[in-house]
Amino acid sequence: MEIIMSFVIGFLFMAAVYLMLSKSLIRIIIGTGLLSHGAHLLILTMGGLGGTAPPVVADGVSVSDYADPLPQALILTAIVISFAVTSFFLVLAYRAYQELGTDNMNLMRGTEDND
Amino acid sequence: MSLVFLIFLPLIAALFIPLLFKKLGRIHTGWFVLIVPVILFIYYLTLLPTTLEGGTLVSELSWIPSIDLAIVAYIDGLSLLFSLLISGIGALVVLYSIFYLDKKREQLHNFYVYLLMFMTAMLGVVQSDHLISLYLFWELTSISSFLLIGYWYTRDRSRFGALKSMMITVFGGLMMLGGFVLLSIMGNTYSIRELIAQAPELAGHDFFVWALVLILLGAFTKSAQFPFYIWLPDAMEAPTPVSAYLHSATMVKAGLYLVARFTPIFAVSGTWIWLVTGVGLFTLFWGSFFALKQKDLKGILAFSTVSQLGLIMSLLGASAMGFHVENAAETVFKYAGFAAIFHLVNHAVFKGSLFMIAGIVDHETGTRDIRKLGGLMSLMPVSFTIAMIGSFSMAGIPLFGGFLSKEMFLTAMLAITEFDLFSMDVWGLLFPVVAWIASVFTFIYSFYFVFHTFAGKHKPEELPKQAHEAPIGMLISPAILAVLVVAIFFVPNFVGKWIVNPAVAAIQPFLYDSPSDVHVHVAAWHGAITPELAMTIGIFLIGGLMFWTLRKWQRSYDAFPDKVSLNRLYDHFMYMSDGGANRFSAVYMTGFIRSYLVYMFGFFFLIVLSTLFLNEAFAFDLTDLAPIGFYEIVIALALVGGTITILAAKSRLTAIIALGAVGYSVALFFVIFRAPDLALTQLVIETISVALFLLAFYHLPKSSKKEERIGFKVGNGLIALGVGATMTLVALSAHSQKILPSISEYYKETVYSEAGGGNIVNVILVDYRGFDTLFEITVLGIAGIAIITMIKLRLTKKEGQHENK
């Protein structure tokens, strides 16, 4: 399963990078969303997908059967942080639309004087 | 009195100059300044008997003991000679400047502060026995010289000249620092004395030639040798006292000092002899040849300084030959070192006086253009006499000091032809020939300088001012120097014994044990027609003839194209480095986010992939894999399908919905892979994110609402593919090579017994690793505050449409 997940993650990264290279701001943000999905799945996969029980203490389940709890805790933190950053970006994009009237990154260059 | 303290005396005095200028403005500030060099000069005179017997004085001021940094003042014959020049000519220059600079119109406090700063720097250079403090003072001379050249900072030419000299001398200074560092690594000490003591061991070291070349670069740039002389003519924009002091008598001799000081270390090398002698001789010829092209009095003097510095440099190079000759102290090879120091003294004396005369002419007629001048002999008789003494000494005419050093120079150059090491026996003949030709030109420009200014026809209509003799105060300093020029001719052996011999013994310690061993007897008349005397007579005859016909052939100088001159090369280099850097940045700094992302991603996958394969780190291991289930495959397909939809979506709405689908698939993965908390969080957060995306989508401006599918771009696709493949490969390799077991066993075992909880993930989040959570909450809080601020604060609108502010 880890092999397949590696390829899925690679595919997510590819799609994310492709979107981030486009000129529309909203596509760039969609790209960052895909990138964080890829990263989260990567952490999970690298921890091993072998556990047969969720990491909640229950009777009759031996210690080795639990899924690895540490990557899950890390991902939980990462999800919240990426959500915070994404929402900030989105509002920034929204404000940029309002002020500049465009979502084309190629137009958001500033002038030669600002260089 | 401590010697180190004396180095800093001018700098300490400089602190009081602005105060004196403000409070006692009625008295010319220069009078207060004059005290400092006079005290120093008298004190250094009292040290002469010590060095005469070969004694030395050392005084040390610890600076940073932990890294062995100290300021060490070390006085031997060489540094005492330079210290006397610096303080002596310094006193005369200050005296001259009192009458040259107007106390009402000029910013005297600036001038004298810079000048005193320079004096400290120069004393520090010549007395330092520590490589690093020598470098420190060396750069201080560059900086104070920069300030002095740019003294009239409202003039473009001054600023240009100051910058040019700064660039070139600081370039050389930095090279020299590199040489010093290599030298200190080789000898494991910073002390020049100790380095000289272990000179034989240094010669075989790998760094030896590097250190040699780098230190020579420093010396050549400072002493205006070919091709670095180009800053000196432009430095003539400085006030004339500065030109007289820095650019003839002291600072430009710092490079000579450096060469002389390091001769005992590097003399063993043929590279050193060839470079120093060759460059010096070529500079001598070049400077003397182009001096005749100049129309400006100070321009002539600048080129003549370049030329004379080349002469001394070549003699210093020749003095290193004494190291390679058996019993050199008894042969003609002894002359080179003596001649170098002797001419150095001569040059400082006569060139100082000539600059002062050029300043007087400028001051009293309003121009320095030699074409407008002429016939001032009867109007300015005293200036004319002094100028004639200086020029005749420069030309090497009997009755003046220059004659003696010119004779010894020719002797030394003739001696080179007898030297049979380093293929000198083949090329050696060039040396006296070039020296002779250069001397002819020296003769001509010396006459050109004095007679085209003072003789000929007076042209009052072309002069801005009515020409008249200078005030007596301005004439004191050049007169003193002129008297010295004559005095040196009549008592050369007195000067030789007290001043020159101790310095020679310091340069050539391998030849002489003490100054009294230097047996060079200077005589104006050797009792017979020697070859050098014949050469001198030839110089007078040919030079006189060529000067007579100067008007006829001087125009041929105009045939030299300006475009291939070294100044053009420098200008072009500066322009290219400025404009070239600008164009280079403009190539890759496009201003488009996309370009920068391409660089980042491109470098990311290239570097990671090449590292992976160069280190053969890629591994593929099929053991310890989780089984592949049906649901996992379905979800994976859904996820990939969602991603493809995003990429292919024509409208943004589809893309957003598909992103939501991807997010929910990830949540389902979390369910399948037994991560309930993650699944919950992911579901909730994906929902909110999609809502936010829709909000942003809804507010798209009308104008750009035109929906268009993004066309496929091959370049972007390749980069994306590279990054994706890299991530897959890294994931596979990382999974296949686990080195240590997970630490999660500890959490699993102790979650109930130690922390009293059942949900291991939650216990990790709030108990084992609670700090992460604290700051994750902070991140969320900051994002919330930032969003509110972004929406509420509308400063630009209130101030009107100030875009880009």
Coordinates of C-alpha atoms in Angstrom, one line a residue, chain A residues 8-113:
Chain A
V8 CA -0.5 9.2 -5.3
I9 CA 1.5 11.7 -3.2
G10 CA 3.9 12.3 -6.1
F11 CA 0.9 12.9 -8.3
L12 CA -0.6 15.4 -5.8
F13 CA 2.7 17.2 -5.7
M14 CA 2.9 17.3 -9.5
A15 CA -0.6 18.8 -9.8
A16 CA 0.1 21.3 -7.0
V17 CA 3.3 22.5 -8.6
Y18 CA 1.6 22.8 -12.0
L19 CA -1.2 24.9 -10.5
M20 CA 1.2 27.1 -8.6
L21 CA 3.0 28.0 -11.8
S22 CA -0.1 29.3 -13.4
K23 CA -1.0 33.0 -13.5
S24 CA -4.4 33.0 -11.8
L25 CA -4.2 33.7 -8.1
I26 CA -7.0 31.4 -7.1
R27 CA -5.4 28.5 -9.0
I28 CA -2.2 29.2 -7.1
I29 CA -4.1 28.9 -3.8
I30 CA -5.8 25.7 -5.0
G31 CA -2.3 24.5 -5.7
T32 CA -1.1 25.2 -2.2
G33 CA -4.2 23.3 -0.9
L34 CA -3.2 20.2 -2.9
L35 CA 0.4 20.6 -1.8
S36 CA -0.6 20.5 1.9
H37 CA -2.8 17.4 1.2
G38 CA 0.2 15.7 -0.4
A39 CA 2.4 16.6 2.6
H40 CA -0.1 15.3 5.1
L41 CA -0.5 12.0 3.3
L42 CA 3.3 11.8 3.0
I43 CA 3.7 12.1 6.8
L44 CA 1.0 9.5 7.4
T45 CA 2.5 7.1 4.8
M46 CA 6.0 7.4 6.2
G47 CA 4.8 6.5 9.6
G48 CA 3.7 3.2 8.2
L49 CA 0.2 2.1 7.3
G50 CA 0.3 -1.2 9.1
G51 CA -1.8 -0.6 12.3
T52 CA -5.0 -2.5 12.6
A53 CA -6.6 -0.5 15.3
P54 CA -7.1 3.3 15.8
P55 CA -4.7 4.7 18.4
V56 CA -7.3 4.7 21.2
V57 CA -6.8 2.4 24.2
A58 CA -9.3 -0.4 24.1
D59 CA -9.5 -3.8 25.8
G60 CA -8.2 -6.8 23.9
V61 CA -6.0 -4.8 21.6
S62 CA -2.2 -5.3 21.9
V63 CA 0.2 -2.4 21.8
S64 CA 1.6 -3.4 18.4
D65 CA -1.8 -3.3 16.7
Y66 CA -2.4 0.4 17.2
A67 CA -1.7 2.7 14.2
D68 CA 1.3 4.9 14.9
P69 CA -0.1 7.9 16.9
L70 CA 2.8 10.3 16.5
P71 CA 2.4 11.1 12.7
Q72 CA -1.3 11.6 13.4
A73 CA -0.6 14.1 16.1
L74 CA 1.9 15.9 13.7
I75 CA -0.6 15.9 10.9
L76 CA -3.3 17.3 13.1
T77 CA -1.1 20.2 14.0
A78 CA -0.2 20.7 10.3
I79 CA -3.8 20.7 9.2
V80 CA -4.7 23.5 11.5
I81 CA -1.7 25.5 10.6
S82 CA -2.2 25.1 6.9
F83 CA -5.9 26.0 7.3
A84 CA -4.9 29.2 9.1
V85 CA -2.5 30.1 6.4
T86 CA -4.9 29.2 3.6
S87 CA -7.7 31.2 5.0
F88 CA -5.3 34.2 5.4
F89 CA -4.2 33.8 1.8
L90 CA -7.8 33.6 0.6
V91 CA -8.8 36.8 2.4
L92 CA -5.6 38.4 1.0
A93 CA -6.6 37.3 -2.5
Y94 CA -10.1 38.7 -1.9
R95 CA -8.7 42.0 -0.8
A96 CA -6.4 42.0 -3.7
Y97 CA -9.3 41.6 -6.1
Q98 CA -11.1 44.5 -4.4
E99 CA -8.1 46.9 -4.5
L100 CA -6.4 45.9 -7.7
G101 CA -9.3 44.6 -9.7
T102 CA -7.4 41.6 -11.1
D103 CA -6.4 38.1 -10.2
N104 CA -3.8 37.8 -12.9
M105 CA -0.4 37.4 -11.2
N106 CA 1.4 38.7 -14.3
L107 CA -0.3 42.1 -13.9
M108 CA 0.6 42.3 -10.2
R109 CA 4.2 43.2 -11.0
G110 CA 4.5 46.8 -9.8
T111 CA 6.0 49.3 -12.1
E112 CA 9.6 49.8 -13.2
D113 CA 10.0 52.5 -10.6

